[in-house]
Amino acid sequence: MEKINSTCFVCGKEVDPKTTSKNLMVNLPICKECKGSDKEKVKVDELLEGMADGFVCGCI
């Protein structure tokens, strides 16, 4: 699990988990090059979309 916490969730580059920032939407580390980029926004959308798979709305 340590490997997941030490890589940028967008590009996969190694980052220092103690000094890197995290994306607040998905709470994952992100490198300075990817932070604020279009690639970051696309990846966040992909991850959030995947979280809803298999859930059924109960408000019918």
PDB file of N, CA and C in Angstrom, residues 13-56:
ATOM      1  N   LYS A  13       4.432   9.158 -11.357  1.00  0.00           N
ATOM      2  CA  LYS A  13       5.798   9.455 -10.923  1.00  0.00           C
ATOM      3  C   LYS A  13       5.910   9.345  -9.408  1.00  0.00           C
ATOM      4  N   GLU A  14       7.120   8.938  -8.952  1.00  0.00           N
ATOM      5  CA  GLU A  14       7.396   8.878  -7.514  1.00  0.00           C
ATOM      6  C   GLU A  14       7.337  10.279  -6.929  1.00  0.00           C
ATOM      7  N   VAL A  15       6.702  10.416  -5.772  1.00  0.00           N
ATOM      8  CA  VAL A  15       6.656  11.682  -5.044  1.00  0.00           C
ATOM      9  C   VAL A  15       6.962  11.400  -3.581  1.00  0.00           C
ATOM     10  N   ASP A  16       7.403  12.431  -2.870  1.00  0.00           N
ATOM     11  CA  ASP A  16       7.650  12.292  -1.435  1.00  0.00           C
ATOM     12  C   ASP A  16       6.326  12.511  -0.716  1.00  0.00           C
ATOM     13  N   PRO A  17       5.766  11.483  -0.080  1.00  0.00           N
ATOM     14  CA  PRO A  17       4.452  11.623   0.554  1.00  0.00           C
ATOM     15  C   PRO A  17       4.419  12.659   1.670  1.00  0.00           C
ATOM     16  N   LYS A  18       5.572  13.010   2.211  1.00  0.00           N
ATOM     17  CA  LYS A  18       5.612  13.990   3.294  1.00  0.00           C
ATOM     18  C   LYS A  18       5.550  15.423   2.781  1.00  0.00           C
ATOM     19  N   THR A  19       5.993  15.664   1.541  1.00  0.00           N
ATOM     20  CA  THR A  19       6.061  17.033   1.033  1.00  0.00           C
ATOM     21  C   THR A  19       5.126  17.303  -0.136  1.00  0.00           C
ATOM     22  N   THR A  20       4.543  16.285  -0.700  1.00  0.00           N
ATOM     23  CA  THR A  20       3.657  16.485  -1.859  1.00  0.00           C
ATOM     24  C   THR A  20       2.274  16.934  -1.413  1.00  0.00           C
ATOM     25  N   SER A  21       1.539  17.557  -2.322  1.00  0.00           N
ATOM     26  CA  SER A  21       0.173  17.947  -1.991  1.00  0.00           C
ATOM     27  C   SER A  21      -0.786  16.842  -2.430  1.00  0.00           C
ATOM     28  N   LYS A  22      -2.013  16.933  -1.943  1.00  0.00           N
ATOM     29  CA  LYS A  22      -3.036  15.946  -2.296  1.00  0.00           C
ATOM     30  C   LYS A  22      -4.180  16.635  -3.009  1.00  0.00           C
ATOM     31  N   ASN A  23      -4.796  15.899  -3.906  1.00  0.00           N
ATOM     32  CA  ASN A  23      -6.014  16.372  -4.551  1.00  0.00           C
ATOM     33  C   ASN A  23      -7.129  16.210  -3.534  1.00  0.00           C
ATOM     34  N   LEU A  24      -7.844  17.279  -3.249  1.00  0.00           N
ATOM     35  CA  LEU A  24      -8.857  17.246  -2.191  1.00  0.00           C
ATOM     36  C   LEU A  24     -10.101  16.436  -2.568  1.00  0.00           C
ATOM     37  N   MET A  25     -10.381  16.286  -3.857  1.00  0.00           N
ATOM     38  CA  MET A  25     -11.567  15.532  -4.283  1.00  0.00           C
ATOM     39  C   MET A  25     -11.402  14.026  -4.051  1.00  0.00           C
ATOM     40  N   VAL A  26     -10.196  13.503  -4.329  1.00  0.00           N
ATOM     41  CA  VAL A  26      -9.985  12.057  -4.218  1.00  0.00           C
ATOM     42  C   VAL A  26      -8.978  11.689  -3.135  1.00  0.00           C
ATOM     43  N   ASN A  27      -8.398  12.705  -2.465  1.00  0.00           N
ATOM     44  CA  ASN A  27      -7.453  12.511  -1.370  1.00  0.00           C
ATOM     45  C   ASN A  27      -6.262  11.640  -1.765  1.00  0.00           C
ATOM     46  N   LEU A  28      -5.728  11.883  -2.962  1.00  0.00           N
ATOM     47  CA  LEU A  28      -4.560  11.153  -3.445  1.00  0.00           C
ATOM     48  C   LEU A  28      -3.439  12.137  -3.749  1.00  0.00           C
ATOM     49  N   PRO A  29      -2.170  11.690  -3.615  1.00  0.00           N
ATOM     50  CA  PRO A  29      -1.044  12.586  -3.883  1.00  0.00           C
ATOM     51  C   PRO A  29      -0.940  12.959  -5.357  1.00  0.00           C
ATOM     52  N   ILE A  30      -0.465  14.188  -5.592  1.00  0.00           N
ATOM     53  CA  ILE A  30      -0.296  14.677  -6.960  1.00  0.00           C
ATOM     54  C   ILE A  30       0.996  15.477  -7.043  1.00  0.00           C
ATOM     55  N   CYS A  31       1.740  15.306  -8.144  1.00  0.00           N
ATOM     56  CA  CYS A  31       3.003  16.024  -8.315  1.00  0.00           C
ATOM     57  C   CYS A  31       2.743  17.454  -8.781  1.00  0.00           C
ATOM     58  N   LYS A  32       3.770  18.280  -8.685  1.00  0.00           N
ATOM     59  CA  LYS A  32       3.634  19.690  -9.045  1.00  0.00           C
ATOM     60  C   LYS A  32       3.336  19.876 -10.529  1.00  0.00           C
ATOM     61  N   GLU A  33       3.859  18.986 -11.381  1.00  0.00           N
ATOM     62  CA  GLU A  33       3.636  19.104 -12.826  1.00  0.00           C
ATOM     63  C   GLU A  33       2.180  18.837 -13.206  1.00  0.00           C
ATOM     64  N   CYS A  34       1.528  17.928 -12.503  1.00  0.00           N
ATOM     65  CA  CYS A  34       0.150  17.556 -12.839  1.00  0.00           C
ATOM     66  C   CYS A  34      -0.895  18.411 -12.130  1.00  0.00           C
ATOM     67  N   LYS A  35      -0.509  19.041 -11.023  1.00  0.00           N
ATOM     68  CA  LYS A  35      -1.465  19.807 -10.228  1.00  0.00           C
ATOM     69  C   LYS A  35      -2.059  20.947 -11.054  1.00  0.00           C
ATOM     70  N   GLY A  36      -3.389  20.980 -11.136  1.00  0.00           N
ATOM     71  CA  GLY A  36      -4.099  22.027 -11.866  1.00  0.00           C
ATOM     72  C   GLY A  36      -4.192  21.799 -13.357  1.00  0.00           C
ATOM     73  N   SER A  37      -3.692  20.667 -13.848  1.00  0.00           N
ATOM     74  CA  SER A  37      -3.697  20.402 -15.289  1.00  0.00           C
ATOM     75  C   SER A  37      -5.020  19.784 -15.743  1.00  0.00           C
ATOM     76  N   ASP A  38      -5.215  19.788 -17.047  1.00  0.00           N
ATOM     77  CA  ASP A  38      -6.402  19.136 -17.614  1.00  0.00           C
ATOM     78  C   ASP A  38      -6.361  17.635 -17.365  1.00  0.00           C
ATOM     79  N   LYS A  39      -5.144  17.054 -17.370  1.00  0.00           N
ATOM     80  CA  LYS A  39      -5.013  15.616 -17.105  1.00  0.00           C
ATOM     81  C   LYS A  39      -5.514  15.275 -15.708  1.00  0.00           C
ATOM     82  N   GLU A  40      -5.251  16.161 -14.749  1.00  0.00           N
ATOM     83  CA  GLU A  40      -5.727  15.934 -13.384  1.00  0.00           C
ATOM     84  C   GLU A  40      -7.254  15.921 -13.355  1.00  0.00           C
ATOM     85  N   LYS A  41      -7.872  16.872 -14.026  1.00  0.00           N
ATOM     86  CA  LYS A  41      -9.335  16.948 -14.035  1.00  0.00           C
ATOM     87  C   LYS A  41      -9.956  15.713 -14.660  1.00  0.00           C
ATOM     88  N   VAL A  42      -9.360  15.229 -15.752  1.00  0.00           N
ATOM     89  CA  VAL A  42      -9.871  14.030 -16.418  1.00  0.00           C
ATOM     90  C   VAL A  42      -9.738  12.820 -15.503  1.00  0.00           C
ATOM     91  N   LYS A  43      -8.594  12.682 -14.846  1.00  0.00           N
ATOM     92  CA  LYS A  43      -8.360  11.538 -13.965  1.00  0.00           C
ATOM     93  C   LYS A  43      -9.309  11.550 -12.762  1.00  0.00           C
ATOM     94  N   VAL A  44      -9.548  12.740 -12.189  1.00  0.00           N
ATOM     95  CA  VAL A  44     -10.493  12.862 -11.075  1.00  0.00           C
ATOM     96  C   VAL A  44     -11.884  12.440 -11.536  1.00  0.00           C
ATOM     97  N   ASP A  45     -12.305  12.904 -12.710  1.00  0.00           N
ATOM     98  CA  ASP A  45     -13.615  12.523 -13.240  1.00  0.00           C
ATOM     99  C   ASP A  45     -13.719  11.014 -13.425  1.00  0.00           C
ATOM    100  N   GLU A  46     -12.646  10.391 -13.936  1.00  0.00           N
ATOM    101  CA  GLU A  46     -12.639   8.933 -14.129  1.00  0.00           C
ATOM    102  C   GLU A  46     -12.785   8.208 -12.790  1.00  0.00           C
ATOM    103  N   LEU A  47     -12.036   8.655 -11.804  1.00  0.00           N
ATOM    104  CA  LEU A  47     -12.086   7.989 -10.490  1.00  0.00           C
ATOM    105  C   LEU A  47     -13.440   8.163  -9.814  1.00  0.00           C
ATOM    106  N   LEU A  48     -14.003   9.356  -9.893  1.00  0.00           N
ATOM    107  CA  LEU A  48     -15.299   9.591  -9.264  1.00  0.00           C
ATOM    108  C   LEU A  48     -16.416   8.856 -10.000  1.00  0.00           C
ATOM    109  N   GLU A  49     -16.319   8.772 -11.312  1.00  0.00           N
ATOM    110  CA  GLU A  49     -17.308   8.027 -12.098  1.00  0.00           C
ATOM    111  C   GLU A  49     -17.272   6.549 -11.717  1.00  0.00           C
ATOM    112  N   GLY A  50     -16.084   6.008 -11.527  1.00  0.00           N
ATOM    113  CA  GLY A  50     -15.925   4.603 -11.178  1.00  0.00           C
ATOM    114  C   GLY A  50     -16.467   4.269  -9.802  1.00  0.00           C
ATOM    115  N   MET A  51     -16.509   5.253  -8.916  1.00  0.00           N
ATOM    116  CA  MET A  51     -17.015   5.002  -7.569  1.00  0.00           C
ATOM    117  C   MET A  51     -18.515   4.712  -7.573  1.00  0.00           C
ATOM    118  N   ALA A  52     -19.243   5.200  -8.540  1.00  0.00           N
ATOM    119  CA  ALA A  52     -20.685   5.019  -8.576  1.00  0.00           C
ATOM    120  C   ALA A  52     -21.097   3.709  -9.246  1.00  0.00           C
ATOM    121  N   ASP A  53     -20.174   3.010  -9.884  1.00  0.00           N
ATOM    122  CA  ASP A  53     -20.512   1.755 -10.557  1.00  0.00           C
ATOM    123  C   ASP A  53     -21.071   0.747  -9.558  1.00  0.00           C
ATOM    124  N   GLY A  54     -22.187   0.176  -9.888  1.00  0.00           N
ATOM    125  CA  GLY A  54     -22.782  -0.860  -9.049  1.00  0.00           C
ATOM    126  C   GLY A  54     -23.761  -0.358  -8.004  1.00  0.00           C
ATOM    127  N   PHE A  55     -23.857   0.939  -7.841  1.00  0.00           N
ATOM    128  CA  PHE A  55     -24.815   1.485  -6.876  1.00  0.00           C
ATOM    129  C   PHE A  55     -26.135   1.784  -7.565  1.00  0.00           C
ATOM    130  N   VAL A  56     -27.211   1.576  -6.850  1.00  0.00           N
ATOM    131  CA  VAL A  56     -28.544   1.826  -7.367  1.00  0.00           C
ATOM    132  C   VAL A  56     -29.188   2.929  -6.541  1.00  0.00           C
TER     133      VAL A  56
END
